[in-house]
Amino acid sequence: MSEKSQVLNCNDLTGGWTSAGVAILNTVRFLKEDYDLPQVMGYTGFAFRININAADVDVAGPTAFDWESIFERGLANLGIKATTVRTKDFVAPTPEELKQAIAMVQDSIDQGVPAISWDMHVPEFGNIYGYDDQKQAFMAKDPAGDQPLPYEKLGRGQVNEMFVATVQDSFEIDRKSQLKNALEMAIEHARYREHQHELPPYENGLKGYDAWIEAFEKGQVSEFGNAYNIHVVQDARRVAAKFFDWLKVEWKDDERISNLCYDAQEKYNEVANHLEELIELYPFPQGGEPNKPQNAQITIDKLQLAKEAEFQAVNKLEELLEEVK
């Protein structure tokens, strides 16, 4: 390995509750600067995700998914061809895997584009935007901060699992294909279970609300995990509403599509409003008292209302998809 260094100008890296969506934006904007967070999270599907552990609403829910396929598919819908490398089952990378990942990251930065990685300072997604061979360290930012990351710590963070995604190429994609693909991703997530195994008992999409309610009915809710999930899902639905607010103008030349986008915007705002009422009850990171019977009943009522609004939102997405097709 040659002794070299490279640092990209990332002073204005974006922040937000869905670290995967934020990390994608912070990479994509070096290639396609017109995108903002609602567009990125909408087109990649992250604005519509919900994934809840029915046992206790654990903190891992928002990041417990098939990273490779979701990132690659989502980035492709932004006109980005990506390559990913990952170690699974909480196994740290071998020396050869680490060497491959370091080379991928350095090549991406040399090309002027930050890499996306996992669990650098905390088990969340973030960006690697620089490296220094002499110091054997990356410059890395995630929700826990912006600080050096020793090469040897890549994939050896709090959970011993390596994931790196880098851009290989960019291409043009038309708005009809983008909208169609985004709607298909959102509907699939809402209607079908993504997980191959019964345990942990994760449920995504509309059934995610049922799993959430189940945990509250059992009185076994994680204070920290529940508060985190509420903030992530509520923020994502607000972003989804902003995405459709933008789309209704983007498609103003097609009255039917524009009107359906307006309807979807209204429904996702309704979901966000119901969940927002729980944020004060369950502040992050303190968590509040989710297993207190009075709080549990309030939460169950709000989650049922949020699920009904999201059910209606998904119906609008299906109408939109038929119209776009």
Short mmCIF file of C-alpha atoms in Angstrom, two decimals:
data_model
loop_
_atom_site.label_atom_id
_atom_site.label_comp_id
_atom_site.label_asym_id
_atom_site.label_seq_id
_atom_site.Cartn_x
_atom_site.Cartn_y
_atom_site.Cartn_z
CA MET A 1 0.00 0.00 0.00
CA SER A 2 1.45 3.31 -1.01
CA GLU A 3 1.77 6.09 1.56
CA LYS A 4 -0.86 8.53 0.34
CA SER A 5 -3.81 10.54 1.62
CA GLN A 6 -6.95 12.10 0.22
CA VAL A 7 -9.74 14.09 1.89
CA LEU A 8 -12.96 15.25 0.23
CA ASN A 9 -14.73 18.45 1.23
CA CYS A 10 -17.59 17.17 3.36
CA ASN A 11 -18.12 20.12 5.68
CA ASP A 12 -21.84 20.19 4.89
CA LEU A 13 -22.68 16.53 5.36
CA THR A 14 -26.42 16.15 5.99
CA GLY A 15 -27.90 14.63 9.16
CA GLY A 16 -31.21 12.91 9.95
CA TRP A 17 -32.85 9.99 11.74
CA THR A 18 -32.57 7.42 8.91
CA SER A 19 -28.80 7.06 8.73
CA ALA A 20 -28.94 4.90 5.58
CA GLY A 21 -30.84 7.58 3.65
CA VAL A 22 -28.54 10.30 4.92
CA ALA A 23 -25.41 8.33 4.00
CA ILE A 24 -26.75 7.73 0.49
CA LEU A 25 -27.49 11.44 0.03
CA ASN A 26 -24.03 12.39 1.26
CA THR A 27 -22.53 10.12 -1.40
CA VAL A 28 -24.92 10.77 -4.28
CA ARG A 29 -24.70 14.55 -4.05
CA PHE A 30 -21.09 14.37 -5.25
CA LEU A 31 -22.44 13.02 -8.54
CA LYS A 32 -25.98 14.39 -8.77
CA GLU A 33 -26.19 17.56 -6.74
CA ASP A 34 -29.85 18.29 -7.49
CA TYR A 35 -31.13 15.59 -5.12
CA ASP A 36 -32.31 16.45 -1.62
CA LEU A 37 -33.13 14.16 1.31
CA PRO A 38 -36.86 13.65 0.54
CA GLN A 39 -36.06 12.70 -3.05
CA VAL A 40 -33.27 10.32 -2.02
CA MET A 41 -35.31 8.64 0.72
CA GLY A 42 -38.38 8.49 -1.48
CA TYR A 43 -36.69 7.02 -4.54
CA THR A 44 -34.62 4.53 -2.48
CA GLY A 45 -37.59 3.42 -0.36
CA PHE A 46 -36.18 4.50 3.00
CA ALA A 47 -39.00 7.02 3.52
CA PHE A 48 -41.45 4.10 3.73
CA ARG A 49 -39.58 1.61 5.90
CA ILE A 50 -40.73 0.27 9.26
CA ASN A 51 -39.29 -2.86 10.86
CA ILE A 52 -40.34 -3.84 14.38
CA ASN A 53 -39.30 -6.68 16.70
CA ALA A 54 -42.55 -8.00 18.19
CA ALA A 55 -40.68 -9.25 21.26
CA ASP A 56 -39.48 -5.90 22.59
CA VAL A 57 -39.24 -3.24 19.82
CA ASP A 58 -35.45 -3.44 19.89
CA VAL A 59 -33.16 -0.67 18.70
CA ALA A 60 -31.87 -2.78 15.80
CA GLY A 61 -35.17 -2.70 13.91
CA PRO A 62 -34.47 0.22 11.56
CA THR A 63 -31.18 -1.33 10.39
CA ALA A 64 -32.17 -5.02 10.37
CA PHE A 65 -32.59 -5.65 6.64
CA ASP A 66 -30.74 -7.04 3.63
CA TRP A 67 -28.32 -4.16 3.18
CA GLU A 68 -26.78 -5.26 -0.12
CA SER A 69 -29.99 -5.63 -2.13
CA ILE A 70 -31.78 -2.61 -0.64
CA PHE A 71 -28.80 -0.28 -1.10
CA GLU A 72 -28.01 -1.50 -4.62
CA ARG A 73 -31.64 -1.38 -5.73
CA GLY A 74 -32.23 2.01 -4.15
CA LEU A 75 -29.06 3.54 -5.58
CA ALA A 76 -29.92 2.17 -9.02
CA ASN A 77 -33.19 4.11 -8.82
CA LEU A 78 -31.11 7.27 -8.43
CA GLY A 79 -29.05 6.41 -11.49
CA ILE A 80 -26.13 5.01 -9.50
CA LYS A 81 -24.48 1.62 -9.97
CA ALA A 82 -23.03 0.53 -6.64
CA THR A 83 -20.84 -2.29 -5.38
CA THR A 84 -21.18 -3.63 -1.85
CA VAL A 85 -19.12 -5.90 0.38
CA ARG A 86 -20.36 -7.30 3.68
CA THR A 87 -19.51 -9.80 6.38
CA LYS A 88 -22.55 -11.41 7.98
CA ASP A 89 -23.58 -13.09 11.24
CA PHE A 90 -21.60 -10.61 13.33
CA VAL A 91 -18.26 -11.87 12.11
CA ALA A 92 -15.34 -9.46 11.77
CA PRO A 93 -13.64 -9.31 8.36
CA THR A 94 -10.68 -11.50 7.58
CA PRO A 95 -7.41 -9.71 6.76
CA GLU A 96 -8.12 -10.30 3.06
CA GLU A 97 -11.67 -8.94 3.33
CA LEU A 98 -10.40 -5.91 5.21
CA LYS A 99 -7.75 -5.28 2.57
CA GLN A 100 -10.41 -5.48 -0.18
CA ALA A 101 -12.69 -3.05 1.65
CA ILE A 102 -9.89 -0.55 2.31
CA ALA A 103 -8.98 -0.62 -1.37
CA MET A 104 -12.63 -0.07 -2.36
CA VAL A 105 -12.95 2.92 -0.05
CA GLN A 106 -9.68 4.48 -1.16
CA ASP A 107 -10.54 4.04 -4.83
CA SER A 108 -13.93 5.69 -4.28
CA ILE A 109 -12.37 8.66 -2.51
CA ASP A 110 -9.69 8.94 -5.20
CA GLN A 111 -12.57 9.20 -7.70
CA GLY A 112 -14.03 12.05 -5.66
CA VAL A 113 -16.96 10.23 -4.05
CA PRO A 114 -17.34 9.29 -0.35
CA ALA A 115 -18.00 5.65 0.52
CA ILE A 116 -20.89 4.40 2.65
CA SER A 117 -20.08 2.21 5.63
CA TRP A 118 -21.60 0.71 8.77
CA ASP A 119 -20.73 0.77 12.48
CA MET A 120 -17.77 3.10 12.32
CA HIS A 121 -18.34 5.02 15.56
CA VAL A 122 -21.79 3.61 16.38
CA PRO A 123 -23.98 0.88 14.80
CA GLU A 124 -25.44 3.15 12.12
CA PHE A 125 -24.61 4.04 8.52
CA GLY A 126 -22.27 6.87 7.68
CA ASN A 127 -19.68 8.10 5.21
CA ILE A 128 -15.95 7.70 4.79
CA TYR A 129 -14.68 10.81 3.03
CA GLY A 130 -10.91 10.69 3.49
CA TYR A 131 -7.93 8.51 4.30
CA ASP A 132 -4.32 8.81 5.41
CA ASP A 133 -2.00 5.87 4.85
CA GLN A 134 0.66 7.30 7.11
CA LYS A 135 -1.77 7.43 10.02
CA GLN A 136 -3.53 4.24 8.82
CA ALA A 137 -6.87 5.94 9.33
CA PHE A 138 -10.01 7.02 7.52
CA MET A 139 -11.93 10.27 8.05
CA ALA A 140 -15.42 9.07 8.87
CA LYS A 141 -18.73 10.59 9.92
CA ASP A 142 -21.85 8.90 11.26
CA PRO A 143 -24.56 9.89 13.78
CA ALA A 144 -22.04 9.59 16.63
CA GLY A 145 -19.68 12.17 15.19
CA ASP A 146 -16.95 13.07 12.73
CA GLN A 147 -13.59 11.59 13.69
CA PRO A 148 -10.76 9.35 12.48
CA LEU A 149 -11.40 5.64 12.07
CA PRO A 150 -8.31 3.36 12.13
CA TYR A 151 -8.20 1.05 9.12
CA GLU A 152 -8.15 -1.97 11.42
CA LYS A 153 -11.45 -0.89 13.04
CA LEU A 154 -13.41 -1.14 9.77
CA GLY A 155 -15.84 -3.98 10.41
CA ARG A 156 -14.64 -4.28 13.99
CA GLY A 157 -16.87 -1.73 15.69
CA GLN A 158 -19.47 -2.40 18.34
CA VAL A 159 -21.10 -5.31 16.48
CA ASN A 160 -18.25 -6.81 14.41
CA GLU A 161 -19.92 -6.62 11.02
CA MET A 162 -18.44 -4.94 7.97
CA PHE A 163 -20.42 -3.25 5.22
CA VAL A 164 -19.07 -0.95 2.54
CA ALA A 165 -20.89 0.45 -0.50
CA THR A 166 -19.14 2.43 -3.21
CA VAL A 167 -20.24 3.99 -6.49
CA GLN A 168 -19.07 2.32 -9.70
CA ASP A 169 -20.88 4.39 -12.28
CA SER A 170 -23.74 6.84 -12.79
CA PHE A 171 -26.35 6.88 -15.52
CA GLU A 172 -29.47 8.75 -16.56
CA ILE A 173 -32.85 7.44 -15.45
CA ASP A 174 -36.20 8.91 -16.51
CA ARG A 175 -38.74 10.15 -13.98
CA LYS A 176 -41.35 7.54 -14.94
CA SER A 177 -38.98 4.65 -14.25
CA GLN A 178 -37.88 6.27 -11.00
CA LEU A 179 -41.42 6.70 -9.74
CA LYS A 180 -42.48 3.22 -10.85
CA ASN A 181 -39.48 1.59 -9.16
CA ALA A 182 -39.93 3.62 -5.96
CA LEU A 183 -43.60 2.72 -5.72
CA GLU A 184 -42.86 -0.97 -6.28
CA MET A 185 -40.25 -0.95 -3.51
CA ALA A 186 -42.58 0.85 -1.10
CA ILE A 187 -45.54 -1.44 -1.82
CA GLU A 188 -43.45 -4.61 -1.54
CA HIS A 189 -42.13 -3.45 1.83
CA ALA A 190 -45.62 -2.59 3.03
CA ARG A 191 -47.32 -5.80 1.90
CA TYR A 192 -44.74 -8.61 2.15
CA ARG A 193 -42.45 -9.87 4.90
CA GLU A 194 -38.80 -9.36 3.99
CA HIS A 195 -37.28 -11.69 6.58
CA GLN A 196 -36.37 -15.31 5.83
CA HIS A 197 -36.45 -16.55 9.43
CA GLU A 198 -39.11 -16.51 12.13
CA LEU A 199 -36.67 -15.37 14.79
CA PRO A 200 -36.06 -12.64 15.73
CA PRO A 201 -39.78 -11.90 15.21
CA TYR A 202 -39.33 -8.88 12.96
CA GLU A 203 -42.26 -7.62 10.95
CA ASN A 204 -41.98 -4.92 8.31
CA GLY A 205 -44.47 -2.73 6.51
CA LEU A 206 -48.07 -2.64 7.68
CA LYS A 207 -47.55 -5.69 9.90
CA GLY A 208 -44.80 -3.75 11.62
CA TYR A 209 -47.52 -1.81 13.41
CA ASP A 210 -49.10 -5.09 14.55
CA ALA A 211 -45.73 -6.23 15.94
CA TRP A 212 -45.35 -2.89 17.73
CA ILE A 213 -48.80 -3.22 19.29
CA GLU A 214 -48.08 -6.83 20.27
CA ALA A 215 -44.98 -5.79 22.21
CA PHE A 216 -46.96 -3.13 24.07
CA GLU A 217 -49.74 -5.60 24.87
CA LYS A 218 -47.14 -7.93 26.43
CA GLY A 219 -45.56 -5.08 28.40
CA GLN A 220 -42.03 -6.03 27.35
CA VAL A 221 -41.01 -2.94 25.41
CA SER A 222 -37.42 -1.67 25.32
CA GLU A 223 -37.41 1.94 26.47
CA PHE A 224 -34.42 2.87 24.31
CA GLY A 225 -35.48 0.82 21.28
CA ASN A 226 -39.07 2.02 21.27
CA ALA A 227 -38.08 5.68 21.49
CA TYR A 228 -35.59 5.23 18.66
CA ASN A 229 -38.08 3.46 16.40
CA ILE A 230 -40.74 6.13 16.98
CA HIS A 231 -38.34 8.91 16.06
CA VAL A 232 -37.06 7.06 12.96
CA VAL A 233 -40.47 6.04 11.59
CA GLN A 234 -42.13 9.38 12.37
CA ASP A 235 -39.33 11.31 10.70
CA ALA A 236 -39.38 8.99 7.68
CA ARG A 237 -43.12 9.50 7.18
CA ARG A 238 -42.68 13.26 7.36
CA VAL A 239 -39.98 12.91 4.71
CA ALA A 240 -42.34 10.72 2.64
CA ALA A 241 -44.92 13.52 2.74
CA LYS A 242 -42.30 16.00 1.55
CA PHE A 243 -41.37 13.60 -1.26
CA PHE A 244 -44.93 13.53 -2.54
CA ASP A 245 -45.26 17.28 -2.05
CA TRP A 246 -42.35 17.62 -4.48
CA LEU A 247 -43.71 14.93 -6.83
CA LYS A 248 -47.12 16.60 -7.20
CA VAL A 249 -45.30 19.61 -8.70
CA GLU A 250 -42.84 17.48 -10.67
CA TRP A 251 -45.84 15.74 -12.30
CA LYS A 252 -48.08 18.81 -12.65
CA ASP A 253 -48.33 18.07 -16.38
CA ASP A 254 -50.27 14.89 -15.49
CA GLU A 255 -53.28 15.88 -13.41
CA ARG A 256 -54.21 12.35 -12.31
CA ILE A 257 -50.69 11.51 -11.06
CA SER A 258 -50.28 14.92 -9.44
CA ASN A 259 -53.58 14.56 -7.57
CA LEU A 260 -52.67 11.08 -6.33
CA CYS A 261 -49.34 12.43 -5.11
CA TYR A 262 -51.25 15.08 -3.18
CA ASP A 263 -53.44 12.37 -1.62
CA ALA A 264 -50.37 10.33 -0.64
CA GLN A 265 -48.77 13.42 0.87
CA GLU A 266 -51.85 13.99 3.02
CA LYS A 267 -51.90 10.40 4.26
CA TYR A 268 -48.19 10.27 5.15
CA ASN A 269 -48.55 13.56 7.02
CA GLU A 270 -51.42 11.94 8.91
CA VAL A 271 -49.20 8.99 9.86
CA ALA A 272 -46.46 11.35 10.98
CA ASN A 273 -48.92 13.40 13.06
CA HIS A 274 -50.14 10.33 14.97
CA LEU A 275 -46.58 9.21 15.71
CA GLU A 276 -45.49 12.71 16.62
CA GLU A 277 -47.88 12.61 19.57
CA LEU A 278 -45.81 9.72 20.96
CA ILE A 279 -42.46 11.47 20.67
CA GLU A 280 -43.07 13.61 23.74
CA LEU A 281 -44.16 10.50 25.64
CA TYR A 282 -41.02 8.62 24.62
CA PRO A 283 -38.10 11.06 24.29
CA PHE A 284 -34.83 9.79 22.87
CA PRO A 285 -32.55 8.54 24.34
CA GLN A 286 -34.24 8.52 27.77
CA GLY A 287 -37.13 6.42 26.48
CA GLY A 288 -39.91 7.28 28.90
CA GLU A 289 -42.08 4.54 30.44
CA PRO A 290 -43.53 2.40 27.63
CA ASN A 291 -44.47 -0.47 29.96
CA LYS A 292 -46.63 1.71 32.19
CA PRO A 293 -50.21 0.49 31.46
CA GLN A 294 -51.62 3.96 30.89
CA ASN A 295 -48.84 4.84 28.42
CA ALA A 296 -49.17 1.48 26.69
CA GLN A 297 -52.88 2.02 25.98
CA ILE A 298 -52.27 5.53 24.64
CA THR A 299 -49.54 4.14 22.39
CA ILE A 300 -51.62 1.23 21.11
CA ASP A 301 -54.43 3.64 20.19
CA LYS A 302 -52.03 5.94 18.32
CA LEU A 303 -50.30 3.05 16.54
CA GLN A 304 -53.67 1.74 15.35
CA LEU A 305 -54.51 5.16 13.95
CA ALA A 306 -51.08 5.41 12.31
CA LYS A 307 -51.50 1.97 10.75
CA GLU A 308 -54.91 2.86 9.32
CA ALA A 309 -53.52 6.05 7.79
CA GLU A 310 -50.57 4.15 6.36
CA PHE A 311 -52.90 1.47 4.98
CA GLN A 312 -54.75 4.22 3.12
CA ALA A 313 -51.42 5.70 1.98
CA VAL A 314 -50.33 2.36 0.53
CA ASN A 315 -53.64 2.11 -1.33
CA LYS A 316 -52.82 5.47 -2.91
CA LEU A 317 -49.38 4.17 -3.88
CA GLU A 318 -51.01 1.22 -5.62
CA GLU A 319 -53.34 3.55 -7.50
CA LEU A 320 -50.32 5.66 -8.47
CA LEU A 321 -48.42 2.62 -9.67
CA GLU A 322 -51.28 1.58 -11.96
CA GLU A 323 -51.45 5.11 -13.33
CA VAL A 324 -47.68 5.29 -13.94
CA LYS A 325 -47.66 1.90 -15.65
#
